[in-house]
């Protein structure tokens, strides 16, 4: 029973709807409100397709131009779903309009709301034609309107989650599962693979051609950790892969670090392009290195900077969260550190709150 109108479904309507669920011959069930009850008034059998049978609702003997009604419509098999038409013509009495509007929820709840997968509100018979039904379906399938800001965010999410296919120097399965659609120059894969197989401190600098959205190899060289800042471009964004033999961990290891550098003076279009592709580029590099060099140590942390000059050894140690880093003991041998063998400190019990006088 509806809390708003207090009108309940009659037993004859419940029985008629139960029979219609069993048989495919039924197309429409007309429901009206009589004597403060929702009653079964008429059943219309199927003669053609669902859209063809909608023409029957134009008959004045089925629907009046001034009297509201509910029309329960069964879709074409093999579907078992129903569509509910709430027909409340503009020329109906105000009391009838209010009564049918307030009893609609009670009707669907009593008959089984899960059976009705669609609901259409009609104010004239023109809303009950095949053309109107097709327009209704197109409206449901159309994307929801978005504000300018929402559309921009949707475009960014689509770019970040879109699939990318790697185009290397030969045809094979891509190492990348997802990305932003960047192409890869043939020499990039070779340089990254060789980086994982080396032993020295090396750096690979990658850039993106904004016109073709292709990742290019800008430079590939052996350096010391103190030469890192000068090896990264100062006036343009880039990605860098640093292979760094460091002694901050026990045991020491050669760690490969992904660096994303984007100077503040870079054009906005380039900054957006590099920012969107940084995650997928890092994943691509990691997957390629792990597949070709299983023993490689790829840092889980990514280093980002807007000023390449801050890429010092202290900065790298801090950003990677390496233990035991002490600026006063840093050496120039690519990360060697002299550690003191201090005795472990005992637990210092915190002071309690002062006593009240």
Tab-separated table of N, CA, C and O in Angstrom, residues 227-336:
chain	number	residue	atom	x	y	z
A	227	UNK	N	76.929	14.016	-11.118
A	227	UNK	CA	76.668	14.586	-12.434
A	227	UNK	C	75.213	14.436	-12.857
A	227	UNK	O	74.859	14.777	-13.989
A	228	UNK	N	74.372	13.940	-11.945
A	228	UNK	CA	72.972	13.682	-12.299
A	228	UNK	C	72.251	14.964	-12.699
A	228	UNK	O	71.567	15.010	-13.730
A	229	UNK	N	72.386	16.024	-11.900
A	229	UNK	CA	71.652	17.260	-12.174
A	229	UNK	C	71.999	17.842	-13.538
A	229	UNK	O	71.121	18.341	-14.258
A	230	UNK	N	73.246	17.778	-13.923
A	230	UNK	CA	73.668	18.336	-15.205
A	230	UNK	C	73.309	17.439	-16.380
A	230	UNK	O	73.391	17.865	-17.538
A	231	UNK	N	72.884	16.209	-16.097
A	231	UNK	CA	72.536	15.277	-17.172
A	231	UNK	C	71.069	15.377	-17.576
A	231	UNK	O	70.669	14.804	-18.590
A	232	UNK	N	70.266	16.080	-16.775
A	232	UNK	CA	68.832	16.220	-17.043
A	232	UNK	C	68.579	17.591	-17.665
A	232	UNK	O	69.087	18.606	-17.176
A	233	UNK	N	67.808	17.666	-18.760
A	233	UNK	CA	67.536	18.960	-19.406
A	233	UNK	C	66.933	19.969	-18.432
A	233	UNK	O	66.070	19.629	-17.622
A	234	UNK	N	67.391	21.230	-18.532
A	234	UNK	CA	66.958	22.253	-17.587
A	234	UNK	C	65.724	23.004	-18.038
A	234	UNK	O	65.015	23.591	-17.214
A	235	UNK	N	65.424	23.003	-19.354
A	235	UNK	CA	64.359	23.848	-19.877
A	235	UNK	C	63.240	23.078	-20.565
A	235	UNK	O	62.373	23.693	-21.193
A	236	UNK	N	63.244	21.766	-20.465
A	236	UNK	CA	62.185	20.971	-21.083
A	236	UNK	C	61.890	19.749	-20.229
A	236	UNK	O	62.785	19.228	-19.550
A	237	UNK	N	60.644	19.293	-20.233
A	237	UNK	CA	60.304	18.108	-19.436
A	237	UNK	C	60.912	16.850	-20.043
A	237	UNK	O	61.209	16.793	-21.241
A	238	UNK	N	61.099	15.850	-19.201
A	238	UNK	CA	61.663	14.579	-19.679
A	238	UNK	C	61.417	13.504	-18.634
A	238	UNK	O	61.028	13.779	-17.496
A	239	UNK	N	61.621	12.257	-19.046
A	239	UNK	CA	61.700	11.113	-18.143
A	239	UNK	C	63.152	10.654	-18.135
A	239	UNK	O	63.846	10.753	-19.147
A	240	UNK	N	63.594	10.151	-16.991
A	240	UNK	CA	64.959	9.638	-16.901
A	240	UNK	C	64.958	8.338	-16.113
A	240	UNK	O	64.189	8.174	-15.151
A	241	UNK	N	65.792	7.408	-16.539
A	241	UNK	CA	66.012	6.163	-15.819
A	241	UNK	C	67.453	6.168	-15.337
A	241	UNK	O	68.387	6.140	-16.147
A	242	UNK	N	67.622	6.227	-14.021
A	242	UNK	CA	68.941	6.270	-13.408
A	242	UNK	C	69.283	4.907	-12.834
A	242	UNK	O	68.568	4.397	-11.966
A	243	UNK	N	70.365	4.303	-13.305
A	243	UNK	CA	70.893	3.065	-12.725
A	243	UNK	C	72.002	3.462	-11.763
A	243	UNK	O	73.072	3.906	-12.181
A	244	UNK	N	71.741	3.302	-10.472
A	244	UNK	CA	72.616	3.869	-9.435
A	244	UNK	C	73.143	2.780	-8.513
A	244	UNK	O	72.388	2.254	-7.684
A	245	UNK	N	74.429	2.418	-8.588
A	245	UNK	CA	75.006	1.493	-7.598
A	245	UNK	C	75.183	2.250	-6.277
A	245	UNK	O	76.001	3.166	-6.185
A	246	UNK	N	74.424	1.882	-5.264
A	246	UNK	CA	74.465	2.610	-3.990
A	246	UNK	C	74.708	1.650	-2.834
A	246	UNK	O	74.407	0.464	-2.912
A	247	UNK	N	75.266	2.215	-1.756
A	247	UNK	CA	75.618	1.416	-0.578
A	247	UNK	C	74.801	1.812	0.643
A	247	UNK	O	75.194	1.556	1.771
A	248	UNK	N	73.666	2.410	0.422
A	248	UNK	CA	72.823	2.826	1.546
A	248	UNK	C	71.990	1.676	2.091
A	248	UNK	O	71.418	1.772	3.170
A	249	UNK	N	71.896	0.615	1.341
A	249	UNK	CA	71.161	-0.558	1.799
A	249	UNK	C	72.144	-1.660	2.124
A	249	UNK	O	73.306	-1.624	1.730
A	250	UNK	N	71.680	-2.639	2.836
A	250	UNK	CA	72.520	-3.786	3.171
A	250	UNK	C	71.815	-5.055	2.694
A	250	UNK	O	70.744	-5.405	3.180
A	251	UNK	N	72.394	-5.744	1.715
A	251	UNK	CA	73.671	-5.459	1.044
A	251	UNK	C	73.511	-4.326	0.027
A	251	UNK	O	72.394	-3.991	-0.355
A	252	UNK	N	74.626	-3.740	-0.415
A	252	UNK	CA	74.556	-2.709	-1.459
A	252	UNK	C	73.921	-3.277	-2.726
A	252	UNK	O	73.977	-4.474	-2.984
A	253	UNK	N	73.368	-2.400	-3.533
A	253	UNK	CA	72.729	-2.874	-4.758
A	253	UNK	C	72.729	-1.766	-5.811
A	253	UNK	O	72.888	-0.587	-5.498
A	254	UNK	N	72.543	-2.188	-7.031
A	254	UNK	CA	72.404	-1.248	-8.153
A	254	UNK	C	70.918	-1.048	-8.401
A	254	UNK	O	70.227	-1.948	-8.855
A	255	UNK	N	70.450	0.117	-8.104
A	255	UNK	CA	69.013	0.403	-8.129
A	255	UNK	C	68.677	1.273	-9.325
A	255	UNK	O	69.396	2.220	-9.652
A	256	UNK	N	67.580	0.939	-9.994
A	256	UNK	CA	67.118	1.743	-11.131
A	256	UNK	C	65.953	2.607	-10.667
A	256	UNK	O	64.952	2.111	-10.154
A	257	UNK	N	66.100	3.908	-10.845
A	257	UNK	CA	65.143	4.893	-10.333
A	257	UNK	C	64.509	5.627	-11.511
A	257	UNK	O	65.214	6.073	-12.431
A	258	UNK	N	63.180	5.753	-11.477
A	258	UNK	CA	62.476	6.516	-12.510
A	258	UNK	C	62.348	7.962	-12.048
A	258	UNK	O	61.895	8.237	-10.943
A	259	UNK	N	62.739	8.901	-12.896
A	259	UNK	CA	62.709	10.325	-12.574
A	259	UNK	C	61.833	11.041	-13.602
A	259	UNK	O	61.982	10.830	-14.816
A	260	UNK	N	60.916	11.868	-13.103
A	260	UNK	CA	60.077	12.700	-13.965
A	260	UNK	C	60.419	14.156	-13.679
A	260	UNK	O	60.168	14.654	-12.580
A	261	UNK	N	61.015	14.823	-14.657
A	261	UNK	CA	61.420	16.217	-14.504
A	261	UNK	C	60.572	17.095	-15.398
A	261	UNK	O	60.433	16.829	-16.604
A	262	UNK	N	59.956	18.137	-14.807
A	262	UNK	CA	59.106	19.048	-15.581
A	262	UNK	C	59.333	20.469	-15.078
A	262	UNK	O	58.673	20.917	-14.126
A	263	UNK	N	60.273	21.194	-15.669
A	263	UNK	CA	60.543	22.569	-15.242
A	263	UNK	C	59.300	23.446	-15.334
A	263	UNK	O	58.448	23.259	-16.213
A	264	UNK	N	59.191	24.406	-14.433
A	264	UNK	CA	58.013	25.275	-14.387
A	264	UNK	C	57.859	26.108	-15.648
A	264	UNK	O	56.755	26.554	-15.974
A	265	UNK	N	58.943	26.334	-16.367
A	265	UNK	CA	58.888	27.149	-17.574
A	265	UNK	C	58.419	26.370	-18.802
A	265	UNK	O	58.293	26.950	-19.885
A	266	UNK	N	58.131	25.074	-18.662
A	266	UNK	CA	57.702	24.260	-19.798
A	266	UNK	C	56.320	24.690	-20.274
A	266	UNK	O	55.484	25.110	-19.481
A	267	UNK	N	56.028	24.588	-21.572
A	267	UNK	CA	54.688	24.897	-22.080
A	267	UNK	C	53.627	24.029	-21.421
A	267	UNK	O	53.881	22.865	-21.085
A	268	UNK	N	52.441	24.597	-21.233
A	268	UNK	CA	51.365	23.879	-20.529
A	268	UNK	C	51.008	22.581	-21.260
A	268	UNK	O	50.789	21.542	-20.626
A	269	UNK	N	50.969	22.617	-22.599
A	269	UNK	CA	50.617	21.410	-23.354
A	269	UNK	C	51.617	20.304	-23.090
A	269	UNK	O	51.242	19.141	-22.914
A	270	UNK	N	52.901	20.649	-23.044
A	270	UNK	CA	53.927	19.635	-22.788
A	270	UNK	C	53.828	19.110	-21.363
A	270	UNK	O	54.008	17.910	-21.103
A	271	UNK	N	53.545	20.004	-20.417
A	271	UNK	CA	53.442	19.583	-19.018
A	271	UNK	C	52.294	18.602	-18.832
A	271	UNK	O	52.421	17.604	-18.105
A	272	UNK	N	51.158	18.855	-19.490
A	272	UNK	CA	50.020	17.938	-19.393
A	272	UNK	C	50.344	16.600	-20.048
A	272	UNK	O	49.984	15.537	-19.541
A	273	UNK	N	51.038	16.655	-21.190
A	273	UNK	CA	51.375	15.426	-21.911
A	273	UNK	C	52.297	14.533	-21.085
A	273	UNK	O	52.059	13.329	-20.936
A	274	UNK	N	53.332	15.122	-20.508
A	274	UNK	CA	54.279	14.339	-19.718
A	274	UNK	C	53.650	13.868	-18.409
A	274	UNK	O	53.906	12.746	-17.947
A	275	UNK	N	52.830	14.722	-17.798
A	275	UNK	CA	52.197	14.335	-16.538
A	275	UNK	C	51.261	13.152	-16.733
A	275	UNK	O	51.228	12.222	-15.922
A	276	UNK	N	50.489	13.158	-17.817
A	276	UNK	CA	49.552	12.071	-18.090
A	276	UNK	C	50.272	10.757	-18.369
A	276	UNK	O	49.800	9.689	-17.988
A	277	UNK	N	51.428	10.834	-19.027
A	277	UNK	CA	52.116	9.602	-19.415
A	277	UNK	C	53.166	9.099	-18.460
A	277	UNK	O	53.755	8.040	-18.695
A	278	UNK	N	53.402	9.825	-17.343
A	278	UNK	CA	54.485	9.410	-16.450
A	278	UNK	C	54.230	8.046	-15.820
A	278	UNK	O	55.132	7.211	-15.717
A	279	UNK	N	52.996	7.805	-15.389
A	279	UNK	CA	52.684	6.525	-14.747
A	279	UNK	C	52.857	5.349	-15.683
A	279	UNK	O	53.450	4.327	-15.322
A	280	UNK	N	52.335	5.463	-16.908
A	280	UNK	CA	52.438	4.352	-17.856
A	280	UNK	C	53.876	4.143	-18.319
A	280	UNK	O	54.297	3.016	-18.567
A	281	UNK	N	54.643	5.234	-18.435
A	281	UNK	CA	56.043	5.097	-18.838
A	281	UNK	C	56.841	4.365	-17.762
A	281	UNK	O	57.683	3.512	-18.063
A	282	UNK	N	56.568	4.697	-16.501
A	282	UNK	CA	57.257	4.008	-15.404
A	282	UNK	C	56.907	2.517	-15.409
A	282	UNK	O	57.777	1.656	-15.257
A	283	UNK	N	55.618	2.202	-15.597
A	283	UNK	CA	55.210	0.785	-15.618
A	283	UNK	C	55.837	0.054	-16.798
A	283	UNK	O	56.281	-1.083	-16.668
A	284	UNK	N	55.873	0.720	-17.953
A	284	UNK	CA	56.467	0.086	-19.135
A	284	UNK	C	57.933	-0.246	-18.885
A	284	UNK	O	58.399	-1.339	-19.191
A	285	UNK	N	58.681	0.722	-18.349
A	285	UNK	CA	60.103	0.500	-18.097
A	285	UNK	C	60.316	-0.635	-17.102
A	285	UNK	O	61.187	-1.491	-17.284
A	286	UNK	N	59.493	-0.656	-16.056
A	286	UNK	CA	59.638	-1.697	-15.038
A	286	UNK	C	59.348	-3.078	-15.612
A	286	UNK	O	60.101	-4.035	-15.392
A	287	UNK	N	58.240	-3.184	-16.372
A	287	UNK	CA	57.872	-4.485	-16.935
A	287	UNK	C	58.914	-4.972	-17.936
A	287	UNK	O	59.232	-6.171	-17.995
A	288	UNK	N	59.462	-4.053	-18.727
A	288	UNK	CA	60.486	-4.448	-19.690
A	288	UNK	C	61.755	-4.909	-18.984
A	288	UNK	O	62.339	-5.938	-19.338
A	289	UNK	N	62.180	-4.182	-17.953
A	289	UNK	CA	63.400	-4.548	-17.236
A	289	UNK	C	63.234	-5.869	-16.493
A	289	UNK	O	64.132	-6.707	-16.491
A	290	UNK	N	62.080	-6.049	-15.853
A	290	UNK	CA	61.859	-7.291	-15.105
A	290	UNK	C	61.799	-8.492	-16.040
A	290	UNK	O	62.269	-9.581	-15.711
A	291	UNK	N	61.220	-8.312	-17.232
A	291	UNK	CA	61.099	-9.432	-18.169
A	291	UNK	C	62.426	-9.788	-18.826
A	291	UNK	O	62.664	-10.943	-19.173
A	292	UNK	N	63.300	-8.791	-19.015
A	292	UNK	CA	64.580	-9.054	-19.677
A	292	UNK	C	65.730	-9.248	-18.698
A	292	UNK	O	66.716	-9.912	-19.026
A	293	UNK	N	65.610	-8.665	-17.510
A	293	UNK	CA	66.657	-8.781	-16.475
A	293	UNK	C	65.979	-9.094	-15.144
A	293	UNK	O	65.710	-8.185	-14.348
A	294	UNK	N	65.654	-10.349	-14.875
A	294	UNK	CA	64.863	-10.706	-13.686
A	294	UNK	C	65.491	-10.269	-12.361
A	294	UNK	O	64.770	-10.089	-11.374
A	295	UNK	N	66.795	-10.102	-12.304
A	295	UNK	CA	67.446	-9.752	-11.044
A	295	UNK	C	67.561	-8.249	-10.821
A	295	UNK	O	68.129	-7.817	-9.822
A	296	UNK	N	67.052	-7.454	-11.734
A	296	UNK	CA	67.190	-6.009	-11.626
A	296	UNK	C	66.406	-5.487	-10.419
A	296	UNK	O	65.361	-6.036	-10.051
A	297	UNK	N	66.932	-4.444	-9.776
A	297	UNK	CA	66.265	-3.812	-8.637
A	297	UNK	C	65.648	-2.504	-9.117
A	297	UNK	O	66.347	-1.520	-9.354
A	298	UNK	N	64.327	-2.488	-9.274
A	298	UNK	CA	63.622	-1.291	-9.741
A	298	UNK	C	62.953	-0.621	-8.550
A	298	UNK	O	62.154	-1.229	-7.846
A	299	UNK	N	63.286	0.639	-8.306
A	299	UNK	CA	62.763	1.341	-7.139
A	299	UNK	C	61.250	1.491	-7.229
A	299	UNK	O	60.699	1.833	-8.281
A	300	UNK	N	60.590	1.231	-6.123
A	300	UNK	CA	59.133	1.379	-6.078
A	300	UNK	C	58.709	2.837	-6.030
A	300	UNK	O	57.556	3.163	-6.312
A	301	UNK	N	59.625	3.717	-5.671
A	301	UNK	CA	59.309	5.133	-5.573
A	301	UNK	C	59.726	5.868	-6.842
A	301	UNK	O	60.732	5.550	-7.454
A	302	UNK	N	58.926	6.869	-7.203
A	302	UNK	CA	59.210	7.708	-8.359
A	302	UNK	C	59.643	9.084	-7.868
A	302	UNK	O	59.066	9.639	-6.940
A	303	UNK	N	60.664	9.629	-8.489
A	303	UNK	CA	61.159	10.958	-8.119
A	303	UNK	C	60.623	11.974	-9.113
A	303	UNK	O	60.745	11.802	-10.323
A	304	UNK	N	59.994	13.024	-8.599
A	304	UNK	CA	59.474	14.093	-9.434
A	304	UNK	C	60.116	15.408	-9.014
A	304	UNK	O	60.302	15.661	-7.823
A	305	UNK	N	60.415	16.244	-10.003
A	305	UNK	CA	61.042	17.527	-9.709
A	305	UNK	C	60.645	18.554	-10.759
A	305	UNK	O	60.386	18.208	-11.920
A	306	UNK	N	60.597	19.802	-10.336
A	306	UNK	CA	60.385	20.911	-11.264
A	306	UNK	C	61.671	21.712	-11.462
A	306	UNK	O	61.687	22.677	-12.205
A	307	UNK	N	62.728	21.296	-10.777
A	307	UNK	CA	64.027	21.954	-10.890
A	307	UNK	C	65.114	20.889	-10.921
A	307	UNK	O	65.479	20.327	-9.884
A	308	UNK	N	65.658	20.563	-12.097
A	308	UNK	CA	66.673	19.499	-12.190
A	308	UNK	C	67.903	19.757	-11.323
A	308	UNK	O	68.608	18.802	-10.968
A	309	UNK	N	68.167	21.019	-10.947
A	309	UNK	CA	69.348	21.316	-10.157
A	309	UNK	C	69.281	20.732	-8.746
A	309	UNK	O	70.295	20.609	-8.063
A	310	UNK	N	68.065	20.379	-8.286
A	310	UNK	CA	67.944	19.814	-6.947
A	310	UNK	C	68.186	18.306	-6.914
A	310	UNK	O	68.087	17.678	-5.859
A	311	UNK	N	68.516	17.722	-8.057
A	311	UNK	CA	68.759	16.279	-8.122
A	311	UNK	C	70.173	15.961	-7.643
A	311	UNK	O	71.054	15.537	-8.392
A	312	UNK	N	70.383	16.155	-6.356
A	312	UNK	CA	71.663	15.822	-5.725
A	312	UNK	C	71.556	14.457	-5.064
A	312	UNK	O	70.477	13.865	-4.965
A	313	UNK	N	72.688	13.972	-4.569
A	313	UNK	CA	72.671	12.674	-3.893
A	313	UNK	C	71.819	12.729	-2.637
A	313	UNK	O	71.065	11.797	-2.342
A	314	UNK	N	71.928	13.822	-1.881
A	314	UNK	CA	71.103	13.963	-0.672
A	314	UNK	C	69.625	13.898	-1.013
A	314	UNK	O	68.821	13.266	-0.307
A	315	UNK	N	69.245	14.564	-2.105
A	315	UNK	CA	67.839	14.613	-2.509
A	315	UNK	C	67.349	13.225	-2.914
A	315	UNK	O	66.237	12.810	-2.546
A	316	UNK	N	68.152	12.501	-3.668
A	316	UNK	CA	67.766	11.149	-4.096
A	316	UNK	C	67.597	10.231	-2.890
A	316	UNK	O	66.628	9.464	-2.793
A	317	UNK	N	68.540	10.312	-1.944
A	317	UNK	CA	68.470	9.475	-0.740
A	317	UNK	C	67.198	9.765	0.042
A	317	UNK	O	66.494	8.868	0.510
A	318	UNK	N	66.880	11.042	0.174
A	318	UNK	CA	65.696	11.430	0.940
A	318	UNK	C	64.410	10.992	0.249
A	318	UNK	O	63.484	10.466	0.887
A	319	UNK	N	64.328	11.186	-1.074
A	319	UNK	CA	63.121	10.834	-1.807
A	319	UNK	C	62.887	9.324	-1.852
A	319	UNK	O	61.744	8.863	-1.841
A	320	UNK	N	63.963	8.549	-1.884
A	320	UNK	CA	63.827	7.090	-1.929
A	320	UNK	C	63.646	6.480	-0.543
A	320	UNK	O	63.366	5.284	-0.426
A	321	UNK	N	63.812	7.299	0.502
A	321	UNK	CA	63.637	6.794	1.863
A	321	UNK	C	64.680	5.782	2.266
A	321	UNK	O	64.379	4.850	3.015
A	322	UNK	N	65.904	5.948	1.775
A	322	UNK	CA	66.967	5.009	2.113
A	322	UNK	C	67.446	5.253	3.533
A	322	UNK	O	67.680	6.390	3.938
A	323	UNK	N	67.642	4.201	4.290
A	323	UNK	CA	68.035	4.316	5.692
A	323	UNK	C	69.529	4.607	5.807
A	323	UNK	O	70.322	4.253	4.955
A	324	UNK	N	69.885	5.244	6.900
A	324	UNK	CA	71.289	5.465	7.211
A	324	UNK	C	71.897	6.619	6.476
A	324	UNK	O	73.115	6.791	6.492
A	325	UNK	N	71.103	7.443	5.766
A	325	UNK	CA	71.682	8.559	5.028
A	325	UNK	C	72.098	9.666	5.978
A	325	UNK	O	71.362	10.059	6.858
A	326	UNK	N	73.299	10.154	5.803
A	326	UNK	CA	73.842	11.228	6.630
A	326	UNK	C	74.630	12.153	5.717
A	326	UNK	O	75.647	11.757	5.153
A	327	UNK	N	74.170	13.392	5.503
A	327	UNK	CA	74.849	14.293	4.571
A	327	UNK	C	76.309	14.508	4.892
A	327	UNK	O	77.117	14.782	4.006
A	328	UNK	N	76.708	14.389	6.155
A	328	UNK	CA	78.098	14.638	6.525
A	328	UNK	C	79.011	13.482	6.162
A	328	UNK	O	80.232	13.615	6.172
A	329	UNK	N	78.427	12.320	5.865
A	329	UNK	CA	79.265	11.147	5.592
A	329	UNK	C	79.143	10.671	4.157
A	329	UNK	O	79.584	9.594	3.821
A	330	UNK	N	78.447	11.458	3.286
A	330	UNK	CA	78.300	11.050	1.898
A	330	UNK	C	79.635	11.131	1.189
A	330	UNK	O	80.348	12.122	1.297
A	331	UNK	N	79.987	10.122	0.418
A	331	UNK	CA	81.234	10.126	-0.332
A	331	UNK	C	80.978	10.423	-1.781
A	331	UNK	O	79.854	10.623	-2.217
A	332	UNK	N	82.003	10.476	-2.555
A	332	UNK	CA	81.876	10.752	-3.979
A	332	UNK	C	81.997	9.521	-4.828
A	332	UNK	O	82.310	9.618	-5.998
A	333	UNK	N	81.775	8.359	-4.258
A	333	UNK	CA	81.954	7.114	-4.997
A	333	UNK	C	80.617	6.511	-5.391
A	333	UNK	O	80.436	5.319	-5.382
A	334	UNK	N	79.622	7.418	-5.700
A	334	UNK	CA	78.347	6.894	-6.181
A	334	UNK	C	77.455	6.433	-5.083
A	334	UNK	O	76.520	5.688	-5.316
A	335	UNK	N	77.669	6.854	-3.812
A	335	UNK	CA	76.711	6.506	-2.779
A	335	UNK	C	77.285	5.735	-1.652
A	335	UNK	O	76.563	5.176	-0.836
A	336	UNK	N	78.631	5.609	-1.505
A	336	UNK	CA	79.206	4.887	-0.384
A	336	UNK	C	79.020	5.696	0.879
A	336	UNK	O	79.051	6.910	0.884
